[in-house]
Structures are given as structure tokens and as C-alpha cells.
Amino acid sequence: MTDQAESLRQKILAAREKKQRVISQPKEESLVKIYAVVSGKGGVGKTNISVNLAIAMAKKGKRVLLLDADIGMTNADIIMGIHYEKDLFDYLAGRASIEEIIYDGPMGIQVISGGAGLLEMDQLSKEAQERFIEELLSLGGFDIMIIDNGAGMGKEALQFVTFAHEVILVTTPEPTAVTDGYRVLKTISHYGLKESVKLIVNKVPSTAVGEETFEKLSYTCNSFLSIKLENCGYVFTDTRLEKAIMAQEPVLLSYPNALSSGNIESIAGIILEEHVFVKNISTLKQLGNRFRKIFGT
Ligand SMILES: Nc1ncnc2c1ncn2[C@@H]1O[C@H](COP(=O)(O)OP(=O)(O)O)[C@@H](O)[C@H]1O
Ligand SMILES: [Mg+2]
């Protein structure tokens, strides 16, 4: 066989394999764990943490789906050097199939851009919502879904917090970020959405500052809210992370030995270790029910 024919054959095989991966029916008992990444203030590092956490988990053998849910400001694509041609909005408008809105990210992670489609979800007909849920579930084969939200607790973030099993709050040590982070916790507590929230303190100059930030927020939570704050760790301020952004590459891939990469890998380890033991993981069927609940079908 000529080299050209062989390369064509490989391409066809790869395309077929991709198609199969996408449309293979998952087993109903497959377990999926959903994490919503939120913050009070913008610019605290949610997107970088979501993308790199997804990669760190994939490196540890997990199949991860990342939902880029910051409407109008989606930038997980920029960090990964992906160009979304179609998003959830196109899918909902009937301009794209579910396969066409899933992008292959680094380390085998799969990425969907929510785009403006997220604003439309609760206005859809019951049939359209059912179709989306079923098609999304039919992607199957993922263990973890990470939802990178916009800043604050808007309607969409609130829906995803309700929908997710776990909430990861990202803050920096800055007083404004901490205060806004506390407001998010207050909202979650007010609606009784979660009993515990995970905290990642980003852009710390030292472990001591990370610890102090956690202690401060945790103390306030214990005193005034019915939420337990879980410490997942700290990510140092790291110029290599900024360099990686400039190169449109996640830091974990550009600089696997960078301080921030190490920090995020250990945070992934902490979160995944719990993943094994924590009871509240959903089967795909339960996941479908959660979707139905938040979109009111
Ligand atoms: N650990 C870090 N070290 C240095 N800079 C960081 C770090 N985390 C985030 N940044 C900076 O903060 C900016 C905002 O990060 P991003 O992940 O887009 O935040 P968000 O999604 O919360 O708005 C990045 O472009 C980067 O310049
Ligand atoms: Mg962001």
C-alpha cells in the first residue's frame, strides 16, 4: 500500500472511531460526577483552573467533559487554542448536531461551549429539552463534567450549582474577591443548595496567605451560614501560567513542572481521591433527572 493510501485509511479509521465514541450508548450505571466552578469576582482564575483541572484529571485517567458556560465571555477556548465554530446555541437552533458542538481538547478532554444557548435553555419546549438531555447523555463515556461558570451568581450559575454534585469556589486572597466569594456562599446557603463547598485559593504569594484566606472564609461560614467550606488547596501566582496563556496553551501542558501546574495536579488529586469515596455520584439516568429538574421539564 502506498504511504498516501495508508494515511487516508488511518484518517478514515480515526474519523470512524471518533463517531463511534460520540454515539456509543453509555451504560445506565456509568457514574458521572459534576463540578461547578464558581466565583464572586471575575478574573480570579476560574477558567484557568477549570481547564487545567480537567487536564490534570484526564492525566490521571479520567474521561472529562468541560462545559464552557461563561455566556458571552467564553475563554476556555482561547486558553486551549480551540476555535469553536458551533456552540450550544447552534445546536438548539437546529443548525448543528450534538457531535458538531463537541470539541476535542488537550489530553482527550471534550469541550462544549454553552454560548448564548444557555440563556435559552429554560425557554425551550419540553421536547427540545428532552432531546438535548438525551443526546448529551448519549455522548456517554465520561466520568467527570466540569462547568466553568461566569462570575457571580446569575440565573445560569445558580442553575448549574443546583445541577452539580459539587461546587468549587475560586477566590484570590484580595479582600474584594473574598467578600464577593462570601456573597456566593451566602446565596448557596440561603437557597439551601449545598451543605459543603470546596475552596481553591488562587494567586497566592505563599502557603500562609492561602491558609489565612481559607481560615477567614471558613470562620465566617461557620459563624453565619449553614455551609461547610472544604480546603482543596492553593495555586501560587505564577508568571509561567501567564506565559502559557499568551501561547494559548494550558500551563499544565506548556510547563508541566511549573509551580502552578504542581499545585493544580495536587488539587486534582485531592478532589479525585474523594471522588472514589463520596457517595453522591449520579448514574446517567439520575443525571438526566437532574437536568430535567433544573430546566423545569
Ligand atoms: N495562578 C496564577 N498566576 C498568575 N496569573 C494568574 C493566575 N491565575 C490567573 N491568572 C491571571 O488572571 C487572569 C484571569 O484568569 P481567568 O482564569 O480568565 O479568570 P476567570 O475565569 O475567573 O475570569 C489570567 O488571564 C491570568 O493573567
Ligand atoms: Mg472565565
CSV table of C-alpha atoms and ligand atoms in Angstrom, one decimal:
chain,number,residue,atom,x,y,z
A,1,MET,CA,0.0,0.0,0.0
A,2,THR,CA,1.3,3.5,-0.8
A,3,ASP,CA,2.0,5.9,2.1
A,4,GLN,CA,-0.8,8.1,0.8
A,5,ALA,CA,-3.4,5.3,0.8
A,6,GLU,CA,-2.3,4.2,4.3
A,7,SER,CA,-2.6,7.7,5.7
A,8,LEU,CA,-6.0,8.0,4.2
A,9,ARG,CA,-7.0,4.7,5.7
A,10,GLN,CA,-5.8,5.9,9.1
A,11,LYS,CA,-7.8,9.1,8.7
A,12,ILE,CA,-11.0,7.2,7.9
A,13,LEU,CA,-10.4,4.8,10.8
A,14,ALA,CA,-9.8,7.7,13.2
A,15,ALA,CA,-13.0,9.5,11.9
A,16,ARG,CA,-15.0,6.3,12.3
A,17,GLU,CA,-13.6,5.8,15.8
A,18,LYS,CA,-14.5,9.3,16.8
A,19,LYS,CA,-18.0,8.9,15.5
A,20,GLN,CA,-18.3,5.6,17.5
A,21,ARG,CA,-17.0,7.3,20.6
A,22,VAL,CA,-19.6,10.0,20.3
A,23,ILE,CA,-22.6,7.9,19.5
A,24,SER,CA,-21.9,4.9,21.7
A,25,GLN,CA,-24.6,4.3,24.2
A,26,PRO,CA,-23.3,4.6,27.7
A,27,LYS,CA,-24.3,2.1,30.3
A,28,GLU,CA,-27.0,3.4,32.5
A,29,GLU,CA,-24.9,2.6,35.6
A,30,SER,CA,-22.0,4.6,34.4
A,31,LEU,CA,-21.1,7.1,37.1
A,32,VAL,CA,-20.7,10.8,36.4
A,33,LYS,CA,-19.6,13.4,38.8
A,34,ILE,CA,-20.3,17.1,38.1
A,35,TYR,CA,-18.4,20.0,39.4
A,36,ALA,CA,-19.5,23.6,39.0
A,37,VAL,CA,-16.6,26.1,39.2
A,38,VAL,CA,-17.8,29.5,40.5
A,39,SER,CA,-16.5,32.8,41.9
A,40,GLY,CA,-17.8,36.1,43.2
A,41,LYS,CA,-15.5,38.4,41.3
A,42,GLY,CA,-14.3,37.9,37.7
A,43,GLY,CA,-10.7,37.4,36.8
A,44,VAL,CA,-9.8,35.2,39.8
A,45,GLY,CA,-8.7,32.3,37.7
A,46,LYS,CA,-11.9,30.1,37.2
A,47,THR,CA,-11.2,29.4,33.6
A,48,ASN,CA,-7.5,28.6,34.0
A,49,ILE,CA,-8.3,26.3,37.0
A,50,SER,CA,-11.2,24.6,35.2
A,51,VAL,CA,-9.2,23.8,32.1
A,52,ASN,CA,-6.0,22.7,33.9
A,53,LEU,CA,-8.0,20.7,36.5
A,54,ALA,CA,-9.7,18.9,33.6
A,55,ILE,CA,-6.3,18.1,32.1
A,56,ALA,CA,-4.9,17.0,35.4
A,57,MET,CA,-7.9,14.7,35.9
A,58,ALA,CA,-7.5,13.4,32.3
A,59,LYS,CA,-3.8,12.7,33.0
A,60,LYS,CA,-5.0,10.6,36.0
A,61,GLY,CA,-7.1,8.5,33.6
A,62,LYS,CA,-10.5,10.2,33.9
A,63,ARG,CA,-12.7,11.0,30.9
A,64,VAL,CA,-13.6,14.6,31.3
A,65,LEU,CA,-16.2,16.8,29.7
A,66,LEU,CA,-15.7,20.6,30.1
A,67,LEU,CA,-18.7,22.9,29.7
A,68,ASP,CA,-17.6,26.4,28.9
A,69,ALA,CA,-20.6,28.2,30.5
A,70,ASP,CA,-19.5,31.8,30.8
A,71,ILE,CA,-22.0,33.4,28.5
A,72,GLY,CA,-20.6,35.9,26.1
A,73,MET,CA,-17.2,35.7,27.7
A,74,THR,CA,-16.2,32.1,26.9
A,75,ASN,CA,-12.5,31.9,27.0
A,76,ALA,CA,-11.6,28.4,27.9
A,77,ASP,CA,-11.3,28.0,24.1
A,78,ILE,CA,-8.6,30.7,23.9
A,79,ILE,CA,-6.6,29.0,26.6
A,80,MET,CA,-6.8,25.7,24.8
A,81,GLY,CA,-6.3,27.2,21.3
A,82,ILE,CA,-9.7,25.8,20.2
A,83,HIS,CA,-11.8,27.7,17.8
A,84,TYR,CA,-15.5,27.0,18.4
A,85,GLU,CA,-17.4,27.1,15.2
A,86,LYS,CA,-20.6,26.0,16.7
A,87,ASP,CA,-22.0,26.0,20.2
A,88,LEU,CA,-25.0,25.0,22.2
A,89,PHE,CA,-26.9,27.9,20.7
A,90,ASP,CA,-26.4,26.4,17.2
A,91,TYR,CA,-27.4,23.1,18.4
A,92,LEU,CA,-30.6,24.5,20.0
A,93,ALA,CA,-31.4,26.4,16.9
A,94,GLY,CA,-31.1,23.2,14.9
A,95,ARG,CA,-28.0,24.4,13.0
A,96,ALA,CA,-25.7,21.8,14.5
A,97,SER,CA,-25.8,18.2,15.7
A,98,ILE,CA,-24.6,17.4,19.2
A,99,GLU,CA,-21.4,15.8,17.7
A,100,GLU,CA,-20.7,19.1,16.0
A,101,ILE,CA,-20.7,21.1,19.2
A,102,ILE,CA,-18.2,18.8,21.0
A,103,TYR,CA,-14.6,19.7,20.5
A,104,ASP,CA,-11.6,17.6,21.3
A,105,GLY,CA,-9.4,19.4,23.8
A,106,PRO,CA,-6.0,18.6,25.1
A,107,MET,CA,-5.3,15.2,26.8
A,108,GLY,CA,-8.5,13.8,25.4
A,109,ILE,CA,-10.8,16.1,27.2
A,110,GLN,CA,-14.1,17.0,25.4
A,111,VAL,CA,-15.3,20.5,25.4
A,112,ILE,CA,-18.7,22.1,24.7
A,113,SER,CA,-19.3,25.9,24.5
A,114,GLY,CA,-22.6,26.9,26.1
A,115,GLY,CA,-22.6,30.2,24.3
A,116,ALA,CA,-25.8,32.2,24.2
A,117,GLY,CA,-27.7,28.8,24.2
A,118,LEU,CA,-27.6,28.7,27.9
A,119,LEU,CA,-29.8,31.7,28.1
A,120,GLU,CA,-32.4,29.9,26.1
A,121,MET,CA,-32.5,26.6,27.9
A,122,ASP,CA,-35.4,27.4,30.1
A,123,GLN,CA,-37.5,28.8,27.2
A,124,LEU,CA,-37.3,25.6,25.2
A,125,SER,CA,-40.1,23.3,24.6
A,126,LYS,CA,-40.2,20.1,26.6
A,127,GLU,CA,-39.4,18.0,23.6
A,128,ALA,CA,-36.4,20.1,22.7
A,129,GLN,CA,-35.1,19.9,26.3
A,130,GLU,CA,-35.6,16.1,26.3
A,131,ARG,CA,-33.8,15.8,23.0
A,132,PHE,CA,-30.8,17.8,24.4
A,133,ILE,CA,-30.7,15.8,27.6
A,134,GLU,CA,-30.9,12.5,25.8
A,135,GLU,CA,-28.3,13.5,23.1
A,136,LEU,CA,-25.9,14.8,25.7
A,137,LEU,CA,-26.2,11.7,27.7
A,138,SER,CA,-25.7,9.6,24.7
A,139,LEU,CA,-22.2,11.0,24.3
A,140,GLY,CA,-21.5,8.9,27.3
A,141,GLY,CA,-18.3,7.6,28.4
A,142,PHE,CA,-17.3,10.4,30.7
A,143,ASP,CA,-16.6,10.2,34.4
A,144,ILE,CA,-16.4,13.9,35.2
A,145,MET,CA,-18.1,17.0,34.0
A,146,ILE,CA,-16.6,20.4,34.9
A,147,ILE,CA,-18.7,23.5,34.4
A,148,ASP,CA,-16.7,26.7,34.1
A,149,ASN,CA,-19.2,29.5,35.0
A,150,GLY,CA,-19.3,33.2,34.7
A,151,ALA,CA,-18.6,35.4,37.7
A,152,GLY,CA,-21.2,35.9,40.4
A,153,MET,CA,-24.5,34.0,41.0
A,154,GLY,CA,-26.6,34.8,38.0
A,155,LYS,CA,-29.5,32.7,36.9
A,156,GLU,CA,-27.4,30.3,34.9
A,157,ALA,CA,-24.7,29.8,37.5
A,158,LEU,CA,-27.4,29.2,40.1
A,159,GLN,CA,-28.9,26.5,37.8
A,160,PHE,CA,-25.6,24.9,37.4
A,161,VAL,CA,-24.8,25.0,41.1
A,162,THR,CA,-28.1,23.2,41.7
A,163,PHE,CA,-27.4,20.7,39.0
A,164,ALA,CA,-23.8,19.9,40.0
A,165,HIS,CA,-22.9,17.5,42.7
A,166,GLU,CA,-20.1,19.6,44.0
A,167,VAL,CA,-19.3,23.3,43.9
A,168,ILE,CA,-15.8,24.6,43.7
A,169,LEU,CA,-15.4,28.3,44.7
A,170,VAL,CA,-12.3,30.1,43.4
A,171,THR,CA,-11.1,33.2,45.1
A,172,THR,CA,-7.8,35.1,45.4
A,173,PRO,CA,-6.6,36.5,48.7
A,174,GLU,CA,-7.7,40.0,47.7
A,175,PRO,CA,-10.4,41.3,50.2
A,176,THR,CA,-12.7,42.2,47.3
A,177,ALA,CA,-12.6,38.7,45.9
A,178,VAL,CA,-13.0,37.2,49.3
A,179,THR,CA,-16.0,39.4,50.1
A,180,ASP,CA,-17.6,38.6,46.7
A,181,GLY,CA,-16.8,34.9,47.3
A,182,TYR,CA,-18.6,35.1,50.6
A,183,ARG,CA,-21.7,36.5,48.8
A,184,VAL,CA,-21.8,33.5,46.6
A,185,LEU,CA,-21.6,31.2,49.6
A,186,LYS,CA,-24.4,33.2,51.2
A,187,THR,CA,-26.6,32.7,48.2
A,188,ILE,CA,-25.9,29.0,48.1
A,189,SER,CA,-26.7,28.7,51.8
A,190,HIS,CA,-29.8,30.9,51.5
A,191,TYR,CA,-31.3,28.6,48.9
A,192,GLY,CA,-30.1,25.5,50.8
A,193,LEU,CA,-28.4,24.3,47.6
A,194,LYS,CA,-25.3,22.6,49.1
A,195,GLU,CA,-24.1,21.6,52.6
A,196,SER,CA,-20.5,22.0,51.6
A,197,VAL,CA,-18.4,23.9,49.1
A,198,LYS,CA,-14.9,23.3,48.0
A,199,LEU,CA,-12.5,26.2,48.0
A,200,ILE,CA,-9.4,26.9,45.9
A,201,VAL,CA,-7.4,30.0,46.7
A,202,ASN,CA,-5.6,31.2,43.5
A,203,LYS,CA,-2.8,33.7,43.0
A,204,VAL,CA,-1.3,33.2,46.5
A,205,PRO,CA,2.2,34.5,47.2
A,206,SER,CA,2.7,31.9,49.9
A,207,THR,CA,1.0,28.9,51.6
A,208,ALA,CA,0.5,31.1,54.7
A,209,VAL,CA,-1.6,33.6,52.7
A,210,GLY,CA,-3.6,30.7,51.2
A,211,GLU,CA,-4.3,29.3,54.6
A,212,GLU,CA,-5.2,32.6,56.1
A,213,THR,CA,-7.7,33.2,53.2
A,214,PHE,CA,-9.3,29.8,53.8
A,215,GLU,CA,-9.5,30.2,57.5
A,216,LYS,CA,-11.1,33.7,57.2
A,217,LEU,CA,-13.8,32.4,54.8
A,218,SER,CA,-14.3,29.2,56.7
A,219,TYR,CA,-14.7,31.0,60.0
A,220,THR,CA,-17.3,33.4,58.5
A,221,CYS,CA,-19.2,30.4,57.0
A,222,ASN,CA,-19.2,28.5,60.3
A,223,SER,CA,-20.4,31.6,62.2
A,224,PHE,CA,-23.2,32.8,59.8
A,225,LEU,CA,-24.0,30.2,57.2
A,226,SER,CA,-25.0,26.6,57.1
A,227,ILE,CA,-22.2,25.6,54.8
A,228,LYS,CA,-19.0,23.8,55.5
A,229,LEU,CA,-16.0,25.0,53.5
A,230,GLU,CA,-13.6,22.3,52.3
A,231,ASN,CA,-10.0,23.3,51.6
A,232,CYS,CA,-8.8,21.9,48.3
A,233,GLY,CA,-5.5,23.9,48.2
A,234,TYR,CA,-3.8,26.9,46.8
A,235,VAL,CA,-2.3,27.9,43.4
A,236,PHE,CA,0.6,30.3,43.6
A,237,THR,CA,0.9,33.4,41.5
A,238,ASP,CA,3.0,32.1,38.6
A,239,THR,CA,4.4,34.0,35.6
A,240,ARG,CA,4.6,30.7,33.7
A,241,LEU,CA,0.8,30.4,33.8
A,242,GLU,CA,0.6,33.9,32.3
A,243,LYS,CA,3.2,32.9,29.6
A,244,ALA,CA,1.2,29.8,28.8
A,245,ILE,CA,-2.0,31.9,28.3
A,246,MET,CA,-0.1,34.1,25.9
A,247,ALA,CA,0.9,31.0,24.0
A,248,GLN,CA,-2.7,29.8,24.1
A,249,GLU,CA,-1.8,26.7,25.9
A,250,PRO,CA,-2.8,25.4,29.3
A,251,VAL,CA,0.1,25.7,31.7
A,252,LEU,CA,-0.1,22.0,32.6
A,253,LEU,CA,1.0,21.2,29.1
A,254,SER,CA,3.4,24.1,28.4
A,255,TYR,CA,5.1,24.0,31.7
A,256,PRO,CA,4.3,20.7,33.5
A,257,ASN,CA,6.9,21.4,36.1
A,258,ALA,CA,5.7,25.0,36.9
A,259,LEU,CA,4.7,25.7,40.4
A,260,SER,CA,1.1,26.3,39.4
A,261,SER,CA,1.0,23.0,37.4
A,262,GLY,CA,2.1,21.2,40.5
A,263,ASN,CA,-0.5,23.0,42.6
A,264,ILE,CA,-3.3,22.1,40.3
A,265,GLU,CA,-2.2,18.5,40.0
A,266,SER,CA,-2.3,18.1,43.7
A,267,ILE,CA,-5.7,19.8,43.9
A,268,ALA,CA,-6.9,17.3,41.3
A,269,GLY,CA,-5.5,14.5,43.4
A,270,ILE,CA,-7.4,15.8,46.5
A,271,ILE,CA,-10.7,16.1,44.6
A,272,LEU,CA,-10.3,12.7,42.8
A,273,GLU,CA,-9.4,10.9,46.0
A,274,GLU,CA,-12.7,11.9,47.3
A,275,HIS,CA,-14.4,11.0,44.1
A,276,VAL,CA,-13.7,7.4,44.9
A,277,PHE,CA,-15.3,7.5,48.3
A,278,VAL,CA,-18.0,10.1,48.1
A,279,LYS,CA,-21.5,8.6,47.7
A,280,ASN,CA,-23.3,11.2,45.7
A,281,ILE,CA,-22.2,10.3,42.2
A,282,SER,CA,-25.1,10.1,39.7
A,283,THR,CA,-25.8,7.4,37.2
A,284,LEU,CA,-26.6,8.8,33.8
A,285,LYS,CA,-30.3,8.2,34.4
A,286,GLN,CA,-30.1,10.3,37.6
A,287,LEU,CA,-28.1,12.9,35.7
A,288,GLY,CA,-30.9,13.1,33.2
A,289,ASN,CA,-33.4,13.6,36.0
A,290,ARG,CA,-31.2,16.4,37.4
A,291,PHE,CA,-31.3,18.2,34.1
A,292,ARG,CA,-35.0,17.8,33.8
A,293,LYS,CA,-35.4,19.3,37.3
A,294,ILE,CA,-33.3,22.4,36.7
A,295,PHE,CA,-34.9,23.1,33.3
A,296,GLY,CA,-38.3,22.5,34.8
A,297,THR,CA,-39.5,19.8,32.4
B,1,LIG,N1,-2.0,31.4,39.3
B,1,LIG,C1,-2.0,32.5,38.6
B,1,LIG,N2,-0.8,33.2,38.4
B,1,LIG,C2,-0.7,34.3,37.7
B,1,LIG,N3,-1.7,34.8,37.0
B,1,LIG,C3,-2.9,34.2,37.1
B,1,LIG,C4,-3.1,33.0,37.8
B,1,LIG,N4,-4.4,32.6,37.7
B,1,LIG,C5,-5.0,33.5,36.9
B,1,LIG,N5,-4.1,34.5,36.5
B,1,LIG,C6,-4.3,35.7,35.7
B,1,LIG,O1,-5.7,36.1,35.8
B,1,LIG,C7,-6.3,36.2,34.6
B,1,LIG,C8,-7.8,35.8,34.7
B,1,LIG,O2,-7.8,34.4,34.8
B,1,LIG,P1,-9.2,33.6,34.3
B,1,LIG,O3,-8.9,32.1,34.5
B,1,LIG,O4,-9.6,34.0,32.9
B,1,LIG,O5,-10.2,34.1,35.4
B,1,LIG,P2,-11.8,34.0,35.4
B,1,LIG,O6,-12.2,32.8,34.6
B,1,LIG,O7,-12.1,33.8,36.9
B,1,LIG,O8,-12.3,35.3,34.9
B,1,LIG,C9,-5.5,35.4,33.6
B,1,LIG,O9,-5.6,35.9,32.3
B,1,LIG,C10,-4.1,35.5,34.2
B,1,LIG,O10,-3.5,36.6,33.7
B,2,MG,MG,-13.6,32.7,32.9
